Amino acid sequence: MSADTQTLTFQEIVKAEPEAIYYAFTNEPMLNQWLCNDSRINASKDGRLYLYWNQGYYTAGEFTEVEENKSLAFSWRGKGEPAVSHVAVSLKANGDGTQVHIT
């Protein structure tokens, strides 16, 4: 790992089923409700990912892993960013909710 590499990890239990959270990450209208102002995605391996915010920021990438209702991963390179970021999301049922782990 180079000195310029940084890994961020987030975990949260969300009061929703894994299927609902997976849907929120892989459905354009849902992404537009909680993450960005506009999106174009093809949530399949090697599928595209374009997200846009009204403030002028945008990002593009591709899905590198998609396991329905369990996990997904994608690349992300935003406007003005020097390198590609890699995002991995895992979903695991936990009681009345889902453990969401994002790296």
mmCIF file of C-alpha atoms in Angstrom:
data_model
loop_
_atom_site.group_PDB
_atom_site.id
_atom_site.type_symbol
_atom_site.label_atom_id
_atom_site.label_comp_id
_atom_site.label_asym_id
_atom_site.label_seq_id
_atom_site.Cartn_x
_atom_site.Cartn_y
_atom_site.Cartn_z
ATOM 1 C CA MET A 1 0.000 0.000 0.000
ATOM 2 C CA SER A 2 1.507 3.337 -0.999
ATOM 3 C CA ALA A 3 1.632 6.362 1.289
ATOM 4 C CA ASP A 4 -1.069 7.999 -0.851
ATOM 5 C CA THR A 5 -3.539 5.149 -0.351
ATOM 6 C CA GLN A 6 -6.225 5.510 2.287
ATOM 7 C CA THR A 7 -8.915 2.996 3.238
ATOM 8 C CA LEU A 8 -12.144 4.111 4.872
ATOM 9 C CA THR A 9 -14.543 1.609 6.409
ATOM 10 C CA PHE A 10 -18.109 2.234 7.566
ATOM 11 C CA GLN A 11 -20.561 -0.147 9.236
ATOM 12 C CA GLU A 12 -24.147 0.475 10.198
ATOM 13 C CA ILE A 13 -27.224 -1.572 10.949
ATOM 14 C CA VAL A 14 -30.040 -0.282 8.759
ATOM 15 C CA LYS A 15 -33.655 -1.103 9.594
ATOM 16 C CA ALA A 16 -34.445 -2.592 6.197
ATOM 17 C CA GLU A 17 -34.134 -5.969 4.512
ATOM 18 C CA PRO A 18 -30.979 -6.679 2.447
ATOM 19 C CA GLU A 19 -33.147 -6.739 -0.706
ATOM 20 C CA ALA A 20 -34.335 -3.153 -0.094
ATOM 21 C CA ILE A 21 -30.807 -1.861 0.475
ATOM 22 C CA TYR A 22 -29.464 -3.680 -2.573
ATOM 23 C CA TYR A 23 -32.313 -2.160 -4.604
ATOM 24 C CA ALA A 24 -31.383 1.325 -3.333
ATOM 25 C CA PHE A 25 -27.829 0.851 -4.644
ATOM 26 C CA THR A 26 -28.832 -0.647 -8.010
ATOM 27 C CA ASN A 27 -31.903 1.329 -9.098
ATOM 28 C CA GLU A 28 -31.540 4.772 -10.717
ATOM 29 C CA PRO A 29 -34.634 6.438 -9.191
ATOM 30 C CA MET A 30 -33.662 5.166 -5.740
ATOM 31 C CA LEU A 31 -30.073 6.434 -6.097
ATOM 32 C CA ASN A 32 -31.495 9.815 -7.109
ATOM 33 C CA GLN A 33 -33.521 9.921 -3.885
ATOM 34 C CA TRP A 34 -30.734 9.245 -1.399
ATOM 35 C CA LEU A 35 -27.340 9.791 -3.051
ATOM 36 C CA CYS A 36 -27.239 12.026 -6.121
ATOM 37 C CA ASN A 37 -29.400 14.188 -8.372
ATOM 38 C CA ASP A 38 -29.137 12.032 -11.490
ATOM 39 C CA SER A 39 -27.725 8.609 -12.288
ATOM 40 C CA ARG A 40 -27.219 6.147 -15.104
ATOM 41 C CA ILE A 41 -26.245 2.654 -14.079
ATOM 42 C CA ASN A 42 -26.101 -0.893 -15.336
ATOM 43 C CA ALA A 43 -25.752 -2.897 -12.121
ATOM 44 C CA SER A 44 -24.071 -5.954 -13.581
ATOM 45 C CA LYS A 45 -20.451 -7.092 -13.706
ATOM 46 C CA ASP A 46 -18.540 -4.598 -15.877
ATOM 47 C CA GLY A 47 -21.691 -2.435 -16.084
ATOM 48 C CA ARG A 48 -21.411 1.361 -15.998
ATOM 49 C CA LEU A 49 -21.976 3.787 -13.154
ATOM 50 C CA TYR A 50 -22.513 7.538 -13.717
ATOM 51 C CA LEU A 51 -23.641 9.790 -10.871
ATOM 52 C CA TYR A 52 -24.215 13.554 -11.009
ATOM 53 C CA TRP A 53 -24.935 16.236 -8.403
ATOM 54 C CA ASN A 54 -26.478 19.636 -9.185
ATOM 55 C CA GLN A 55 -23.492 21.382 -7.587
ATOM 56 C CA GLY A 56 -21.388 20.258 -10.581
ATOM 57 C CA TYR A 57 -19.712 17.181 -9.146
ATOM 58 C CA TYR A 58 -19.948 13.922 -11.051
ATOM 59 C CA THR A 59 -18.352 10.499 -10.972
ATOM 60 C CA ALA A 60 -18.007 7.594 -13.356
ATOM 61 C CA GLY A 61 -17.014 3.995 -12.870
ATOM 62 C CA GLU A 62 -18.021 0.416 -13.380
ATOM 63 C CA PHE A 63 -19.349 -2.429 -11.309
ATOM 64 C CA THR A 64 -16.663 -4.998 -10.568
ATOM 65 C CA GLU A 65 -18.766 -7.358 -8.447
ATOM 66 C CA VAL A 66 -22.513 -7.858 -8.174
ATOM 67 C CA GLU A 67 -24.071 -10.545 -5.994
ATOM 68 C CA GLU A 68 -27.785 -9.844 -5.745
ATOM 69 C CA ASN A 69 -28.936 -8.868 -2.241
ATOM 70 C CA LYS A 70 -25.507 -9.699 -0.762
ATOM 71 C CA SER A 71 -22.720 -7.507 -2.104
ATOM 72 C CA LEU A 72 -21.531 -5.223 -4.828
ATOM 73 C CA ALA A 73 -18.353 -3.388 -5.681
ATOM 74 C CA PHE A 74 -17.580 -0.615 -8.116
ATOM 75 C CA SER A 75 -14.901 1.809 -9.180
ATOM 76 C CA TRP A 76 -15.446 5.533 -8.704
ATOM 77 C CA ARG A 77 -13.508 8.416 -10.239
ATOM 78 C CA GLY A 78 -14.954 11.820 -9.560
ATOM 79 C CA LYS A 79 -14.458 15.190 -11.219
ATOM 80 C CA GLY A 80 -10.995 16.498 -10.400
ATOM 81 C CA GLU A 81 -9.934 13.397 -8.456
ATOM 82 C CA PRO A 82 -6.387 12.197 -9.157
ATOM 83 C CA ALA A 83 -7.140 8.459 -9.071
ATOM 84 C CA VAL A 84 -9.845 5.827 -9.104
ATOM 85 C CA SER A 85 -11.433 4.771 -5.819
ATOM 86 C CA HIS A 86 -12.827 1.311 -5.213
ATOM 87 C CA VAL A 87 -16.000 0.858 -3.183
ATOM 88 C CA ALA A 88 -17.191 -2.471 -1.767
ATOM 89 C CA VAL A 89 -20.593 -2.911 -0.115
ATOM 90 C CA SER A 90 -21.653 -6.039 1.759
ATOM 91 C CA LEU A 91 -25.100 -6.721 3.176
ATOM 92 C CA LYS A 92 -25.913 -9.241 5.909
ATOM 93 C CA ALA A 93 -29.288 -9.753 7.567
ATOM 94 C CA ASN A 94 -29.106 -8.849 11.247
ATOM 95 C CA GLY A 95 -32.281 -9.290 13.276
ATOM 96 C CA ASP A 96 -34.851 -6.765 12.071
ATOM 97 C CA GLY A 97 -32.332 -5.029 9.825
ATOM 98 C CA THR A 98 -29.212 -5.382 7.745
ATOM 99 C CA GLN A 99 -25.560 -4.934 8.634
ATOM 100 C CA VAL A 100 -24.198 -2.686 5.879
ATOM 101 C CA HIS A 101 -20.414 -2.681 5.529
ATOM 102 C CA ILE A 102 -18.804 -0.212 3.113
ATOM 103 C CA THR A 103 -15.079 -0.062 2.337
#
